Amino acid sequence: MNNKSKHSTEQVLSQQALRLRGLVGEIQKCCQQRQLMETSRFDLPQAELAVLLQFGSERYLTPKGLAASLEVSKSRISKLLEQLIEKKMIQQVSDPSDKRVKLLCLSDAGRLKAGQVESFINGMHMKVLEILDSNQRSTVLSTLELLWSAMESAKADYGLNK
């Protein structure tokens, strides 16, 4: 490849990188707006909603496991759990096999709230997909998977993977 061709390729790549940055920024903004809507609709801060959603199909979680999956400090997860216990969204029980270990589970109110949030998020995503025809949906999803994979590889190049 000659210098002129190499320079042209770098210019195109630079322009595409700017476009990618803009599109990712717009997608990020859209996701943040959805999170603000969730906070308002479900009357809980986003961090507390994130804790509730971590339970998924799990019956019990530990504070340590929650902190790791949410990538927050032990003190931060303790504060969030304290608030959710106070709001009666989470219950704390002793592990029957080791009384020193505290297990967390969703209360009935917490399960209801988590289910409502999950339904809301799924509904939003379904609405997005309904706007596209079947072929476009497949293309968008496979392209997003490709983008995610490329982003993970780029993170590794910068030493950002855990």
Short mmCIF file of N, CA and C in Angstrom, two decimals:
data_model
loop_
_atom_site.label_atom_id
_atom_site.label_comp_id
_atom_site.label_asym_id
_atom_site.label_seq_id
_atom_site.Cartn_x
_atom_site.Cartn_y
_atom_site.Cartn_z
N MET A 1 0.85 -1.17 0.00
CA MET A 1 0.00 0.00 0.00
C MET A 1 0.90 1.23 0.00
N ASN A 2 0.63 2.18 -0.91
CA ASN A 2 1.45 3.38 -0.96
C ASN A 2 1.00 4.39 0.10
N ASN A 3 1.81 5.44 0.29
CA ASN A 3 1.53 6.44 1.33
C ASN A 3 0.19 7.13 1.14
N LYS A 4 -0.14 7.46 -0.12
CA LYS A 4 -1.39 8.16 -0.41
C LYS A 4 -2.59 7.28 -0.02
N SER A 5 -2.53 6.01 -0.40
CA SER A 5 -3.59 5.08 -0.09
C SER A 5 -3.71 4.85 1.42
N LYS A 6 -2.55 4.75 2.09
CA LYS A 6 -2.53 4.54 3.54
C LYS A 6 -3.13 5.75 4.24
N HIS A 7 -2.78 6.95 3.78
CA HIS A 7 -3.31 8.19 4.37
C HIS A 7 -4.83 8.26 4.18
N SER A 8 -5.30 7.89 2.99
CA SER A 8 -6.73 7.90 2.68
C SER A 8 -7.47 6.91 3.58
N THR A 9 -6.92 5.73 3.77
CA THR A 9 -7.52 4.71 4.63
C THR A 9 -7.60 5.21 6.07
N GLU A 10 -6.55 5.86 6.55
CA GLU A 10 -6.54 6.41 7.91
C GLU A 10 -7.58 7.51 8.07
N GLN A 11 -7.75 8.34 7.02
CA GLN A 11 -8.77 9.39 7.07
C GLN A 11 -10.17 8.79 7.18
N VAL A 12 -10.43 7.79 6.36
CA VAL A 12 -11.73 7.13 6.38
C VAL A 12 -11.96 6.50 7.76
N LEU A 13 -10.96 5.81 8.27
CA LEU A 13 -11.07 5.17 9.58
C LEU A 13 -11.31 6.22 10.67
N SER A 14 -10.63 7.34 10.58
CA SER A 14 -10.81 8.42 11.55
C SER A 14 -12.24 8.97 11.50
N GLN A 15 -12.76 9.15 10.30
CA GLN A 15 -14.14 9.64 10.15
C GLN A 15 -15.14 8.61 10.67
N GLN A 16 -14.88 7.35 10.40
CA GLN A 16 -15.76 6.29 10.88
C GLN A 16 -15.71 6.20 12.40
N ALA A 17 -14.53 6.40 12.97
CA ALA A 17 -14.39 6.38 14.43
C ALA A 17 -15.22 7.51 15.06
N LEU A 18 -15.20 8.68 14.43
CA LEU A 18 -16.01 9.80 14.93
C LEU A 18 -17.50 9.47 14.83
N ARG A 19 -17.90 8.84 13.73
CA ARG A 19 -19.30 8.46 13.56
C ARG A 19 -19.70 7.42 14.60
N LEU A 20 -18.84 6.43 14.82
CA LEU A 20 -19.10 5.41 15.84
C LEU A 20 -19.24 6.06 17.21
N ARG A 21 -18.33 6.96 17.52
CA ARG A 21 -18.37 7.65 18.81
C ARG A 21 -19.70 8.39 18.98
N GLY A 22 -20.14 9.08 17.94
CA GLY A 22 -21.40 9.80 17.99
C GLY A 22 -22.60 8.88 18.18
N LEU A 23 -22.62 7.79 17.42
CA LEU A 23 -23.73 6.84 17.52
C LEU A 23 -23.77 6.17 18.89
N VAL A 24 -22.61 5.75 19.38
CA VAL A 24 -22.55 5.12 20.70
C VAL A 24 -23.00 6.12 21.76
N GLY A 25 -22.59 7.37 21.61
CA GLY A 25 -23.01 8.42 22.54
C GLY A 25 -24.52 8.60 22.53
N GLU A 26 -25.13 8.58 21.35
CA GLU A 26 -26.59 8.72 21.25
C GLU A 26 -27.30 7.52 21.86
N ILE A 27 -26.78 6.32 21.62
CA ILE A 27 -27.36 5.11 22.21
C ILE A 27 -27.25 5.18 23.73
N GLN A 28 -26.09 5.61 24.20
CA GLN A 28 -25.86 5.74 25.64
C GLN A 28 -26.84 6.74 26.25
N LYS A 29 -27.05 7.87 25.56
CA LYS A 29 -27.99 8.89 26.04
C LYS A 29 -29.40 8.32 26.11
N CYS A 30 -29.78 7.55 25.11
CA CYS A 30 -31.10 6.92 25.08
C CYS A 30 -31.26 5.96 26.26
N CYS A 31 -30.22 5.19 26.55
CA CYS A 31 -30.26 4.25 27.68
C CYS A 31 -30.34 5.00 29.00
N GLN A 32 -29.63 6.11 29.12
CA GLN A 32 -29.69 6.92 30.34
C GLN A 32 -31.09 7.50 30.53
N GLN A 33 -31.72 7.92 29.44
CA GLN A 33 -33.08 8.44 29.53
C GLN A 33 -34.05 7.35 29.99
N ARG A 34 -33.85 6.13 29.49
CA ARG A 34 -34.68 5.01 29.94
C ARG A 34 -34.48 4.77 31.43
N GLN A 35 -33.24 4.86 31.89
CA GLN A 35 -32.96 4.65 33.31
C GLN A 35 -33.61 5.74 34.17
N LEU A 36 -33.59 6.97 33.69
CA LEU A 36 -34.27 8.05 34.42
C LEU A 36 -35.77 7.80 34.48
N MET A 37 -36.32 7.30 33.38
CA MET A 37 -37.74 6.97 33.33
C MET A 37 -38.05 5.85 34.35
N GLU A 38 -37.17 4.85 34.43
CA GLU A 38 -37.35 3.76 35.39
C GLU A 38 -37.35 4.29 36.81
N THR A 39 -36.37 5.14 37.11
CA THR A 39 -36.24 5.72 38.45
C THR A 39 -37.52 6.45 38.83
N SER A 40 -38.03 7.23 37.91
CA SER A 40 -39.25 7.99 38.16
C SER A 40 -40.47 7.07 38.27
N ARG A 41 -40.59 6.15 37.34
CA ARG A 41 -41.76 5.26 37.29
C ARG A 41 -41.84 4.33 38.49
N PHE A 42 -40.67 3.82 38.94
CA PHE A 42 -40.66 2.82 39.99
C PHE A 42 -40.25 3.38 41.35
N ASP A 43 -40.02 4.67 41.41
CA ASP A 43 -39.77 5.38 42.67
C ASP A 43 -38.62 4.78 43.48
N LEU A 44 -37.57 4.37 42.76
CA LEU A 44 -36.35 3.88 43.40
C LEU A 44 -35.16 4.41 42.61
N PRO A 45 -34.07 4.74 43.30
CA PRO A 45 -32.86 5.16 42.58
C PRO A 45 -32.35 4.03 41.69
N GLN A 46 -31.66 4.40 40.63
CA GLN A 46 -31.15 3.42 39.67
C GLN A 46 -30.28 2.36 40.34
N ALA A 47 -29.46 2.75 41.28
CA ALA A 47 -28.57 1.79 41.96
C ALA A 47 -29.37 0.73 42.70
N GLU A 48 -30.48 1.14 43.32
CA GLU A 48 -31.32 0.17 44.03
C GLU A 48 -32.05 -0.74 43.05
N LEU A 49 -32.50 -0.19 41.93
CA LEU A 49 -33.13 -1.01 40.90
C LEU A 49 -32.14 -2.04 40.37
N ALA A 50 -30.89 -1.62 40.19
CA ALA A 50 -29.86 -2.54 39.70
C ALA A 50 -29.67 -3.71 40.66
N VAL A 51 -29.72 -3.43 41.96
CA VAL A 51 -29.59 -4.51 42.95
C VAL A 51 -30.75 -5.48 42.81
N LEU A 52 -31.97 -4.97 42.74
CA LEU A 52 -33.14 -5.84 42.61
C LEU A 52 -33.05 -6.73 41.37
N LEU A 53 -32.58 -6.14 40.27
CA LEU A 53 -32.51 -6.89 39.01
C LEU A 53 -31.41 -7.95 39.02
N GLN A 54 -30.46 -7.83 39.92
CA GLN A 54 -29.38 -8.83 40.00
C GLN A 54 -29.91 -10.19 40.43
N PHE A 55 -31.02 -10.21 41.12
CA PHE A 55 -31.53 -11.49 41.61
C PHE A 55 -31.99 -12.38 40.46
N GLY A 56 -32.54 -11.78 39.40
CA GLY A 56 -32.98 -12.59 38.26
C GLY A 56 -33.74 -13.81 38.74
N SER A 57 -33.26 -14.99 38.41
CA SER A 57 -33.92 -16.23 38.84
C SER A 57 -33.28 -16.81 40.12
N GLU A 58 -32.30 -16.08 40.67
CA GLU A 58 -31.63 -16.54 41.89
C GLU A 58 -32.52 -16.32 43.11
N ARG A 59 -32.58 -17.30 43.96
CA ARG A 59 -33.38 -17.13 45.18
C ARG A 59 -32.59 -16.36 46.24
N TYR A 60 -31.30 -16.68 46.37
CA TYR A 60 -30.45 -16.03 47.37
C TYR A 60 -29.18 -15.49 46.73
N LEU A 61 -28.72 -14.36 47.23
CA LEU A 61 -27.43 -13.80 46.86
C LEU A 61 -26.73 -13.35 48.13
N THR A 62 -25.42 -13.17 48.04
CA THR A 62 -24.66 -12.65 49.17
C THR A 62 -24.26 -11.20 48.89
N PRO A 63 -24.02 -10.43 49.94
CA PRO A 63 -23.55 -9.06 49.72
C PRO A 63 -22.26 -9.03 48.90
N LYS A 64 -21.37 -9.95 49.19
CA LYS A 64 -20.09 -10.01 48.45
C LYS A 64 -20.33 -10.29 46.96
N GLY A 65 -21.21 -11.23 46.67
CA GLY A 65 -21.53 -11.55 45.28
C GLY A 65 -22.19 -10.39 44.56
N LEU A 66 -23.09 -9.69 45.24
CA LEU A 66 -23.74 -8.51 44.65
C LEU A 66 -22.72 -7.42 44.35
N ALA A 67 -21.84 -7.17 45.31
CA ALA A 67 -20.81 -6.12 45.12
C ALA A 67 -19.95 -6.45 43.91
N ALA A 68 -19.58 -7.72 43.77
CA ALA A 68 -18.75 -8.13 42.64
C ALA A 68 -19.49 -7.97 41.32
N SER A 69 -20.74 -8.42 41.26
CA SER A 69 -21.46 -8.36 39.99
C SER A 69 -21.83 -6.93 39.60
N LEU A 70 -22.02 -6.07 40.58
CA LEU A 70 -22.33 -4.66 40.28
C LEU A 70 -21.08 -3.78 40.21
N GLU A 71 -19.94 -4.39 40.52
CA GLU A 71 -18.66 -3.68 40.51
C GLU A 71 -18.67 -2.44 41.40
N VAL A 72 -19.13 -2.66 42.65
CA VAL A 72 -19.13 -1.59 43.65
C VAL A 72 -18.41 -2.07 44.90
N SER A 73 -18.04 -1.14 45.74
CA SER A 73 -17.31 -1.47 46.96
C SER A 73 -18.24 -2.13 47.98
N LYS A 74 -17.62 -2.76 48.97
CA LYS A 74 -18.37 -3.40 50.03
C LYS A 74 -19.21 -2.37 50.79
N SER A 75 -18.63 -1.19 51.02
CA SER A 75 -19.38 -0.15 51.75
C SER A 75 -20.57 0.35 50.94
N ARG A 76 -20.41 0.46 49.62
CA ARG A 76 -21.51 0.92 48.77
C ARG A 76 -22.64 -0.10 48.74
N ILE A 77 -22.31 -1.38 48.59
CA ILE A 77 -23.37 -2.39 48.56
C ILE A 77 -24.06 -2.47 49.91
N SER A 78 -23.30 -2.29 50.99
CA SER A 78 -23.90 -2.31 52.33
C SER A 78 -24.94 -1.21 52.48
N LYS A 79 -24.61 -0.02 52.00
CA LYS A 79 -25.53 1.11 52.07
C LYS A 79 -26.78 0.85 51.22
N LEU A 80 -26.60 0.34 50.00
CA LEU A 80 -27.73 0.03 49.14
C LEU A 80 -28.64 -1.04 49.77
N LEU A 81 -28.02 -2.06 50.34
CA LEU A 81 -28.80 -3.14 50.96
C LEU A 81 -29.55 -2.62 52.18
N GLU A 82 -28.91 -1.79 52.95
CA GLU A 82 -29.55 -1.17 54.12
C GLU A 82 -30.82 -0.41 53.69
N GLN A 83 -30.70 0.34 52.60
CA GLN A 83 -31.85 1.12 52.10
C GLN A 83 -32.96 0.20 51.60
N LEU A 84 -32.59 -0.86 50.89
CA LEU A 84 -33.59 -1.78 50.36
C LEU A 84 -34.25 -2.62 51.46
N ILE A 85 -33.51 -2.95 52.49
CA ILE A 85 -34.08 -3.66 53.63
C ILE A 85 -35.06 -2.74 54.36
N GLU A 86 -34.67 -1.48 54.52
CA GLU A 86 -35.54 -0.49 55.15
C GLU A 86 -36.84 -0.30 54.36
N LYS A 87 -36.74 -0.37 53.04
CA LYS A 87 -37.91 -0.23 52.16
C LYS A 87 -38.66 -1.54 52.00
N LYS A 88 -38.20 -2.57 52.70
CA LYS A 88 -38.82 -3.90 52.69
C LYS A 88 -38.83 -4.54 51.29
N MET A 89 -37.79 -4.27 50.51
CA MET A 89 -37.64 -4.87 49.19
C MET A 89 -36.77 -6.12 49.25
N ILE A 90 -35.90 -6.17 50.25
CA ILE A 90 -34.96 -7.28 50.43
C ILE A 90 -35.03 -7.74 51.87
N GLN A 91 -34.85 -9.05 52.05
CA GLN A 91 -34.77 -9.63 53.39
C GLN A 91 -33.40 -10.27 53.56
N GLN A 92 -32.93 -10.24 54.79
CA GLN A 92 -31.64 -10.85 55.10
C GLN A 92 -31.90 -12.04 56.01
N VAL A 93 -31.32 -13.20 55.64
CA VAL A 93 -31.50 -14.41 56.44
C VAL A 93 -30.13 -15.06 56.65
N SER A 94 -30.03 -15.84 57.69
CA SER A 94 -28.78 -16.58 57.95
C SER A 94 -28.75 -17.83 57.09
N ASP A 95 -27.56 -18.15 56.61
CA ASP A 95 -27.37 -19.39 55.84
C ASP A 95 -27.54 -20.56 56.81
N PRO A 96 -28.45 -21.50 56.52
CA PRO A 96 -28.66 -22.63 57.43
C PRO A 96 -27.40 -23.46 57.66
N SER A 97 -26.52 -23.52 56.66
CA SER A 97 -25.32 -24.33 56.80
C SER A 97 -24.16 -23.58 57.47
N ASP A 98 -24.25 -22.26 57.56
CA ASP A 98 -23.21 -21.46 58.21
C ASP A 98 -23.83 -20.16 58.69
N LYS A 99 -24.16 -20.11 59.97
CA LYS A 99 -24.88 -18.97 60.54
C LYS A 99 -24.13 -17.65 60.41
N ARG A 100 -22.81 -17.72 60.16
CA ARG A 100 -22.03 -16.48 60.01
C ARG A 100 -22.31 -15.80 58.67
N VAL A 101 -22.79 -16.57 57.70
CA VAL A 101 -23.03 -16.05 56.35
C VAL A 101 -24.45 -15.51 56.26
N LYS A 102 -24.57 -14.29 55.77
CA LYS A 102 -25.87 -13.66 55.57
C LYS A 102 -26.28 -13.81 54.11
N LEU A 103 -27.47 -14.33 53.90
CA LEU A 103 -28.02 -14.45 52.56
C LEU A 103 -29.09 -13.39 52.37
N LEU A 104 -29.23 -12.95 51.14
CA LEU A 104 -30.22 -11.94 50.81
C LEU A 104 -31.23 -12.55 49.86
N CYS A 105 -32.48 -12.18 50.04
CA CYS A 105 -33.51 -12.61 49.10
C CYS A 105 -34.50 -11.47 48.92
N LEU A 106 -35.18 -11.50 47.80
CA LEU A 106 -36.20 -10.49 47.55
C LEU A 106 -37.42 -10.78 48.42
N SER A 107 -37.99 -9.74 48.98
CA SER A 107 -39.27 -9.87 49.67
C SER A 107 -40.36 -9.97 48.60
N ASP A 108 -41.59 -10.18 49.01
CA ASP A 108 -42.68 -10.20 48.03
C ASP A 108 -42.75 -8.87 47.29
N ALA A 109 -42.60 -7.77 48.03
CA ALA A 109 -42.62 -6.43 47.41
C ALA A 109 -41.44 -6.26 46.46
N GLY A 110 -40.28 -6.78 46.82
CA GLY A 110 -39.09 -6.70 45.97
C GLY A 110 -39.24 -7.52 44.70
N ARG A 111 -39.83 -8.71 44.84
CA ARG A 111 -40.08 -9.57 43.67
C ARG A 111 -41.05 -8.89 42.72
N LEU A 112 -42.09 -8.29 43.28
CA LEU A 112 -43.08 -7.59 42.46
C LEU A 112 -42.43 -6.42 41.72
N LYS A 113 -41.65 -5.63 42.44
CA LYS A 113 -40.99 -4.46 41.83
C LYS A 113 -40.01 -4.91 40.75
N ALA A 114 -39.20 -5.92 41.05
CA ALA A 114 -38.23 -6.42 40.06
C ALA A 114 -38.95 -6.93 38.81
N GLY A 115 -40.07 -7.62 39.00
CA GLY A 115 -40.85 -8.11 37.87
C GLY A 115 -41.41 -6.97 37.03
N GLN A 116 -41.87 -5.92 37.70
CA GLN A 116 -42.39 -4.76 36.97
C GLN A 116 -41.29 -4.07 36.17
N VAL A 117 -40.13 -3.95 36.76
CA VAL A 117 -39.01 -3.30 36.06
C VAL A 117 -38.59 -4.16 34.87
N GLU A 118 -38.47 -5.47 35.07
CA GLU A 118 -38.11 -6.39 33.97
C GLU A 118 -39.12 -6.27 32.83
N SER A 119 -40.40 -6.25 33.16
CA SER A 119 -41.44 -6.13 32.13
C SER A 119 -41.32 -4.81 31.38
N PHE A 120 -41.05 -3.74 32.11
CA PHE A 120 -40.89 -2.43 31.49
C PHE A 120 -39.72 -2.42 30.51
N ILE A 121 -38.57 -2.94 30.95
CA ILE A 121 -37.37 -2.98 30.10
C ILE A 121 -37.62 -3.85 28.87
N ASN A 122 -38.21 -5.04 29.10
CA ASN A 122 -38.51 -5.93 27.96
C ASN A 122 -39.46 -5.25 26.99
N GLY A 123 -40.46 -4.56 27.52
CA GLY A 123 -41.42 -3.86 26.67
C GLY A 123 -40.74 -2.80 25.81
N MET A 124 -39.81 -2.05 26.42
CA MET A 124 -39.08 -1.03 25.68
C MET A 124 -38.27 -1.67 24.54
N HIS A 125 -37.58 -2.76 24.86
CA HIS A 125 -36.76 -3.42 23.85
C HIS A 125 -37.63 -4.05 22.75
N MET A 126 -38.76 -4.60 23.14
CA MET A 126 -39.66 -5.16 22.14
C MET A 126 -40.19 -4.07 21.22
N LYS A 127 -40.50 -2.90 21.78
CA LYS A 127 -41.00 -1.78 20.98
C LYS A 127 -39.96 -1.38 19.93
N VAL A 128 -38.69 -1.33 20.35
CA VAL A 128 -37.61 -1.01 19.41
C VAL A 128 -37.58 -2.03 18.28
N LEU A 129 -37.64 -3.31 18.64
CA LEU A 129 -37.56 -4.37 17.64
C LEU A 129 -38.79 -4.41 16.73
N GLU A 130 -39.96 -4.06 17.27
CA GLU A 130 -41.18 -4.04 16.46
C GLU A 130 -41.12 -3.01 15.34
N ILE A 131 -40.34 -1.96 15.55
CA ILE A 131 -40.21 -0.91 14.54
C ILE A 131 -39.48 -1.44 13.30
N LEU A 132 -38.63 -2.45 13.51
CA LEU A 132 -37.84 -3.02 12.43
C LEU A 132 -38.54 -4.24 11.84
N ASP A 133 -38.28 -4.50 10.56
CA ASP A 133 -38.81 -5.74 10.01
C ASP A 133 -37.90 -6.90 10.43
N SER A 134 -38.33 -8.10 10.18
CA SER A 134 -37.64 -9.31 10.63
C SER A 134 -36.17 -9.35 10.22
N ASN A 135 -35.89 -9.05 8.95
CA ASN A 135 -34.50 -9.06 8.47
C ASN A 135 -33.67 -8.00 9.16
N GLN A 136 -34.25 -6.82 9.35
CA GLN A 136 -33.52 -5.74 10.02
C GLN A 136 -33.20 -6.12 11.47
N ARG A 137 -34.16 -6.77 12.14
CA ARG A 137 -33.92 -7.20 13.53
C ARG A 137 -32.72 -8.12 13.60
N SER A 138 -32.69 -9.12 12.71
CA SER A 138 -31.56 -10.07 12.69
C SER A 138 -30.25 -9.34 12.42
N THR A 139 -30.29 -8.43 11.47
CA THR A 139 -29.08 -7.67 11.11
C THR A 139 -28.61 -6.81 12.28
N VAL A 140 -29.55 -6.10 12.90
CA VAL A 140 -29.19 -5.23 14.03
C VAL A 140 -28.59 -6.05 15.17
N LEU A 141 -29.24 -7.15 15.51
CA LEU A 141 -28.75 -7.96 16.63
C LEU A 141 -27.38 -8.57 16.33
N SER A 142 -27.17 -9.10 15.13
CA SER A 142 -25.86 -9.68 14.82
C SER A 142 -24.79 -8.59 14.72
N THR A 143 -25.16 -7.42 14.23
CA THR A 143 -24.21 -6.31 14.16
C THR A 143 -23.84 -5.81 15.56
N LEU A 144 -24.82 -5.75 16.45
CA LEU A 144 -24.52 -5.35 17.83
C LEU A 144 -23.61 -6.38 18.51
N GLU A 145 -23.83 -7.66 18.23
CA GLU A 145 -22.95 -8.69 18.78
C GLU A 145 -21.53 -8.52 18.26
N LEU A 146 -21.42 -8.22 16.99
CA LEU A 146 -20.11 -7.98 16.37
C LEU A 146 -19.44 -6.75 16.99
N LEU A 147 -20.21 -5.69 17.17
CA LEU A 147 -19.68 -4.48 17.79
C LEU A 147 -19.21 -4.76 19.21
N TRP A 148 -20.04 -5.47 19.98
CA TRP A 148 -19.67 -5.80 21.35
C TRP A 148 -18.36 -6.59 21.39
N SER A 149 -18.24 -7.56 20.49
CA SER A 149 -17.03 -8.38 20.42
C SER A 149 -15.80 -7.52 20.09
N ALA A 150 -15.95 -6.61 19.13
CA ALA A 150 -14.84 -5.72 18.75
C ALA A 150 -14.47 -4.80 19.92
N MET A 151 -15.49 -4.33 20.65
CA MET A 151 -15.23 -3.46 21.79
C MET A 151 -14.48 -4.21 22.89
N GLU A 152 -14.85 -5.47 23.12
CA GLU A 152 -14.15 -6.29 24.11
C GLU A 152 -12.69 -6.50 23.70
N SER A 153 -12.46 -6.74 22.42
CA SER A 153 -11.09 -6.92 21.93
C SER A 153 -10.29 -5.63 22.09
N ALA A 154 -10.92 -4.50 21.78
CA ALA A 154 -10.23 -3.20 21.92
C ALA A 154 -9.90 -2.94 23.39
N LYS A 155 -10.82 -3.30 24.29
CA LYS A 155 -10.56 -3.13 25.72
C LYS A 155 -9.33 -3.94 26.13
N ALA A 156 -9.24 -5.15 25.62
CA ALA A 156 -8.10 -6.01 25.95
C ALA A 156 -6.79 -5.37 25.47
N ASP A 157 -6.84 -4.76 24.29
CA ASP A 157 -5.64 -4.09 23.75
C ASP A 157 -5.19 -2.96 24.66
N TYR A 158 -6.11 -2.35 25.37
CA TYR A 158 -5.79 -1.25 26.28
C TYR A 158 -5.64 -1.73 27.72
N GLY A 159 -5.72 -3.04 27.93
CA GLY A 159 -5.56 -3.59 29.25
C GLY A 159 -6.72 -3.30 30.18
N LEU A 160 -7.92 -3.14 29.62
CA LEU A 160 -9.09 -2.78 30.42
C LEU A 160 -9.93 -3.97 30.84
N ASN A 161 -9.61 -5.17 30.37
CA ASN A 161 -10.38 -6.34 30.80
C ASN A 161 -9.94 -6.76 32.18
N LYS A 162 -10.87 -7.35 32.87
CA LYS A 162 -10.57 -7.80 34.25
C LYS A 162 -9.88 -9.13 34.21
#
